[in-house]
Tab-separated table of C-alpha atoms in Angstrom:
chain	number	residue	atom	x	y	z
K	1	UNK	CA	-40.989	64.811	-22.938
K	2	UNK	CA	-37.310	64.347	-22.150
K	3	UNK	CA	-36.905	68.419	-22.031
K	4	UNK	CA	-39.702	68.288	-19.517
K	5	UNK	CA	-38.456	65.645	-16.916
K	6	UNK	CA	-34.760	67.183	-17.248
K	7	UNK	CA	-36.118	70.449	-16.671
K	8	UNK	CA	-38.388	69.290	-13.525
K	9	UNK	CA	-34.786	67.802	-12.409
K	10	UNK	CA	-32.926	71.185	-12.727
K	11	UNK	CA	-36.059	72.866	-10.700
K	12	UNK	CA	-35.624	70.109	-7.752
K	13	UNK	CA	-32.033	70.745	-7.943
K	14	UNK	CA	-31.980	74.002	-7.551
K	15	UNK	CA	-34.471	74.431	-5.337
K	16	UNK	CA	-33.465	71.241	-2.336
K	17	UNK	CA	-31.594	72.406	0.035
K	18	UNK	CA	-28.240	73.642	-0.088
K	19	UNK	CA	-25.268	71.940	1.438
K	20	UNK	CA	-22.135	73.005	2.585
K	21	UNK	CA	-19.801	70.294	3.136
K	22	UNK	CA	-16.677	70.194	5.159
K	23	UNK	CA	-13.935	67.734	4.821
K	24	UNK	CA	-15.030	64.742	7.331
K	25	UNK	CA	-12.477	65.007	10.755
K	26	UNK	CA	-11.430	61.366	11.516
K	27	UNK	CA	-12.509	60.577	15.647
K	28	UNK	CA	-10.452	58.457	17.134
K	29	UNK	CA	-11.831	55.457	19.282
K	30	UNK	CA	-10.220	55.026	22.524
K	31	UNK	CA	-11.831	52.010	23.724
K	32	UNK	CA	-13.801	49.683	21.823
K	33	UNK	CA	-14.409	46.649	24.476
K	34	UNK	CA	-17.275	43.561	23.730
K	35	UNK	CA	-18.649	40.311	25.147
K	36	UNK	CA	-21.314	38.273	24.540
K	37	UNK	CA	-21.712	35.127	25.699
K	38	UNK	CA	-24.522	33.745	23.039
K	39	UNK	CA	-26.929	33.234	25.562
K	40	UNK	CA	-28.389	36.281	25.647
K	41	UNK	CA	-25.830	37.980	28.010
K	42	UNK	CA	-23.879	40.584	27.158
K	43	UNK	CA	-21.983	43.963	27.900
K	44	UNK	CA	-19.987	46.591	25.760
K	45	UNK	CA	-18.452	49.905	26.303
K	46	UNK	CA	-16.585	52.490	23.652
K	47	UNK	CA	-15.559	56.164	24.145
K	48	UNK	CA	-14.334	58.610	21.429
K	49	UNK	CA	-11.625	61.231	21.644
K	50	UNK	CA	-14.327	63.680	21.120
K	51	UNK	CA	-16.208	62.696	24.736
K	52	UNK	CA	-19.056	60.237	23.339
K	53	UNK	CA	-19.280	57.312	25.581
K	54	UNK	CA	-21.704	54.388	26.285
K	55	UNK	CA	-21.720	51.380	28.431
K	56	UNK	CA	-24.402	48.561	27.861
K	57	UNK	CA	-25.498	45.118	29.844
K	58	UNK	CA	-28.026	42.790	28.499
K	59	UNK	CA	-29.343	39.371	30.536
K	60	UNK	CA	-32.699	37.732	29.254
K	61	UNK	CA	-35.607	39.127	30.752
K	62	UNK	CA	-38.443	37.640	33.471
K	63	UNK	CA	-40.814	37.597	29.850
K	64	UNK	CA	-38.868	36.446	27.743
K	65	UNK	CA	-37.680	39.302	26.500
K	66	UNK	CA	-34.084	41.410	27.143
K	67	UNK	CA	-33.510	43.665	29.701
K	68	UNK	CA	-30.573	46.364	29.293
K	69	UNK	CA	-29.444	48.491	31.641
K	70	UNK	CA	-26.091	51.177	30.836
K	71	UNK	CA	-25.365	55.191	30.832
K	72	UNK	CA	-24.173	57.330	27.809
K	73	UNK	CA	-23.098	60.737	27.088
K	74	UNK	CA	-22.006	62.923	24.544
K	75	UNK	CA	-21.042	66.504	23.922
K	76	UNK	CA	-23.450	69.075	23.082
K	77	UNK	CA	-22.622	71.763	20.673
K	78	UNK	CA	-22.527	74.559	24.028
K	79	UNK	CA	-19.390	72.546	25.271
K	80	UNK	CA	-21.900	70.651	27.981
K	81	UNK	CA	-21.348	66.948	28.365
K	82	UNK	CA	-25.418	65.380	28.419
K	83	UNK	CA	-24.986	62.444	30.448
K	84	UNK	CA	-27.794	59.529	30.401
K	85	UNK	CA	-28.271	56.625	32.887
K	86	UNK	CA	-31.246	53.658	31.732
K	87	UNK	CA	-33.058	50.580	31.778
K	88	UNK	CA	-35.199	49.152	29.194
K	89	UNK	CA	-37.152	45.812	30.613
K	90	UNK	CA	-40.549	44.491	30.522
K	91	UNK	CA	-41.604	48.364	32.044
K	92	UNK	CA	-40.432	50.048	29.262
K	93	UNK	CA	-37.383	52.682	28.800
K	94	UNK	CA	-36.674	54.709	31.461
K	95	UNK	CA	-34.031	57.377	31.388
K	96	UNK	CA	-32.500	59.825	33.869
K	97	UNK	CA	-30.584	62.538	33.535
K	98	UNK	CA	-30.154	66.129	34.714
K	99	UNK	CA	-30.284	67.234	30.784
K	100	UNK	CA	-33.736	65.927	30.529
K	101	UNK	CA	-36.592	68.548	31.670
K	102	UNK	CA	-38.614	67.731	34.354
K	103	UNK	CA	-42.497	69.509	34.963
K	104	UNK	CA	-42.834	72.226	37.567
K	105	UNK	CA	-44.724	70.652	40.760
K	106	UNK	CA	-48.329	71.431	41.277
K	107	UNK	CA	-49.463	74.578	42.970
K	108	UNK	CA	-50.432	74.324	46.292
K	109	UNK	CA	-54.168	75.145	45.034
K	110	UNK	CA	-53.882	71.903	42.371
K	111	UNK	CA	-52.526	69.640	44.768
K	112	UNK	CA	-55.133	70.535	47.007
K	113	UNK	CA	-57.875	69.746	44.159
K	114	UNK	CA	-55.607	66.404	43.309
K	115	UNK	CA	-56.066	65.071	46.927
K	116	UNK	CA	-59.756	66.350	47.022
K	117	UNK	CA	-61.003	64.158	44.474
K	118	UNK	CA	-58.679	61.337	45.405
K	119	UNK	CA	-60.923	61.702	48.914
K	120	UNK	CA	-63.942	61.623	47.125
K	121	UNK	CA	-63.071	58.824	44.856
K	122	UNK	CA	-62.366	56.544	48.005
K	123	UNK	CA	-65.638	57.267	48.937
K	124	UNK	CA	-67.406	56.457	45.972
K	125	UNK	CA	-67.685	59.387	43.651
K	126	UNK	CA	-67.178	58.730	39.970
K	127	UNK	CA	-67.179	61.343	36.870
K	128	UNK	CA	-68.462	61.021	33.084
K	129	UNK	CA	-66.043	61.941	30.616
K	130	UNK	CA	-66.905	65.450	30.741
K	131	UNK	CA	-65.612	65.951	34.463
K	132	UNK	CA	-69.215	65.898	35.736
K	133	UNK	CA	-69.848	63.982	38.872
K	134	UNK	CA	-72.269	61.444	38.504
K	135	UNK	CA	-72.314	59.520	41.341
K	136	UNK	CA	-72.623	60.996	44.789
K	137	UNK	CA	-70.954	59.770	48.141
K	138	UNK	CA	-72.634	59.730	51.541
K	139	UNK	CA	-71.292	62.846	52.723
K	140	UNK	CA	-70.548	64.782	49.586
C-alpha cells in the first residue's frame, strides 16, 4: 500500500507542471502614503520603481455602505502602461480606461430596428419570449 501511494506521488510529480524559477528581483517602493481617519474615511496612494501605481478614497456611502473612487496602472508585458480610473458605490464598479475594449456601434440597419420597436413599444406593442408580437397597436 505504501509502494502504491508513493508511486501515485512520483506520477503527480512528474506529470504537474513544470516550473522554472528565477531568482525574485527586489521592487523598490517609492511612495507608500496612508490615512484613515476610523470613521470610515480614508485615502492611500503607492507607486513602484517598476511603474505600478494606485490612488484610493473611501467616505461612507448614501446606504450604508462605502463608496471608493481612485485610478491605477501598471505595466504590461508589451512596454504599455494600462491605466484605470473607478468608482465602486451603491451602482456597482465602474471602470474606464482606453485599455478596456469597447463594442463596435450598431449598424445603421440595427439601429434602425432598435428605434423601430422602441416606437412600437410606446404605442403598446409587447413580445412573448420568443420575439413574437403579441399584442398589436392601433396603427401597427
Amino acid at each position: 500500500m505504501k509502494l502504491m501511494i508513493l508511486s501515485c506521488l512520483a506520477v503527480v510529480t512528474v506529470a504537474g507542471p513544470q516550473f522554472h524559477f528565477t531568482s525574485p528581483r527586489h521592487i523598490a517602493i517609492l511612495r507608500d502614503n496612508r490615512f484613515n481617519d476610523d470613521n470610515g474615511n480614508f485615502q492611500y496612494e503607492f507607486e513602484t520603481e517598476n511603474g505600478i501605481y494606485e490612488n484610493v478614497v473611501g467616505r461612507p456611502g448614501r446606504s450604508g455602505g462605502q463608496t471608493m473612487d481612485g485610478s491605477f496602472r501598471f505595466p504590461l508585458p508589451n512596454g504599455i502602461i494600462a491605466d484605470f480610473q473607478f468608482v465602486a458605490d451603491e451602482n456597482g464598479y465602474q471602470v474606464r480606461s482606453p485599455v478596456i475594449p469597447t463594442p463596435h456601434p450598431l449598424p445603421a440597419h440595427a439601429a434602425e430596428q432598435v428605434a423601430l420597436t422602441e416606437q412600437l413599444r410606446a404605442r403598446g406593442a409587447r413580445w412573448d419570449e420568443q420575439g413574437r408580437r403579441i399584442a398589436r397597436s392601433a396603427g401597427y
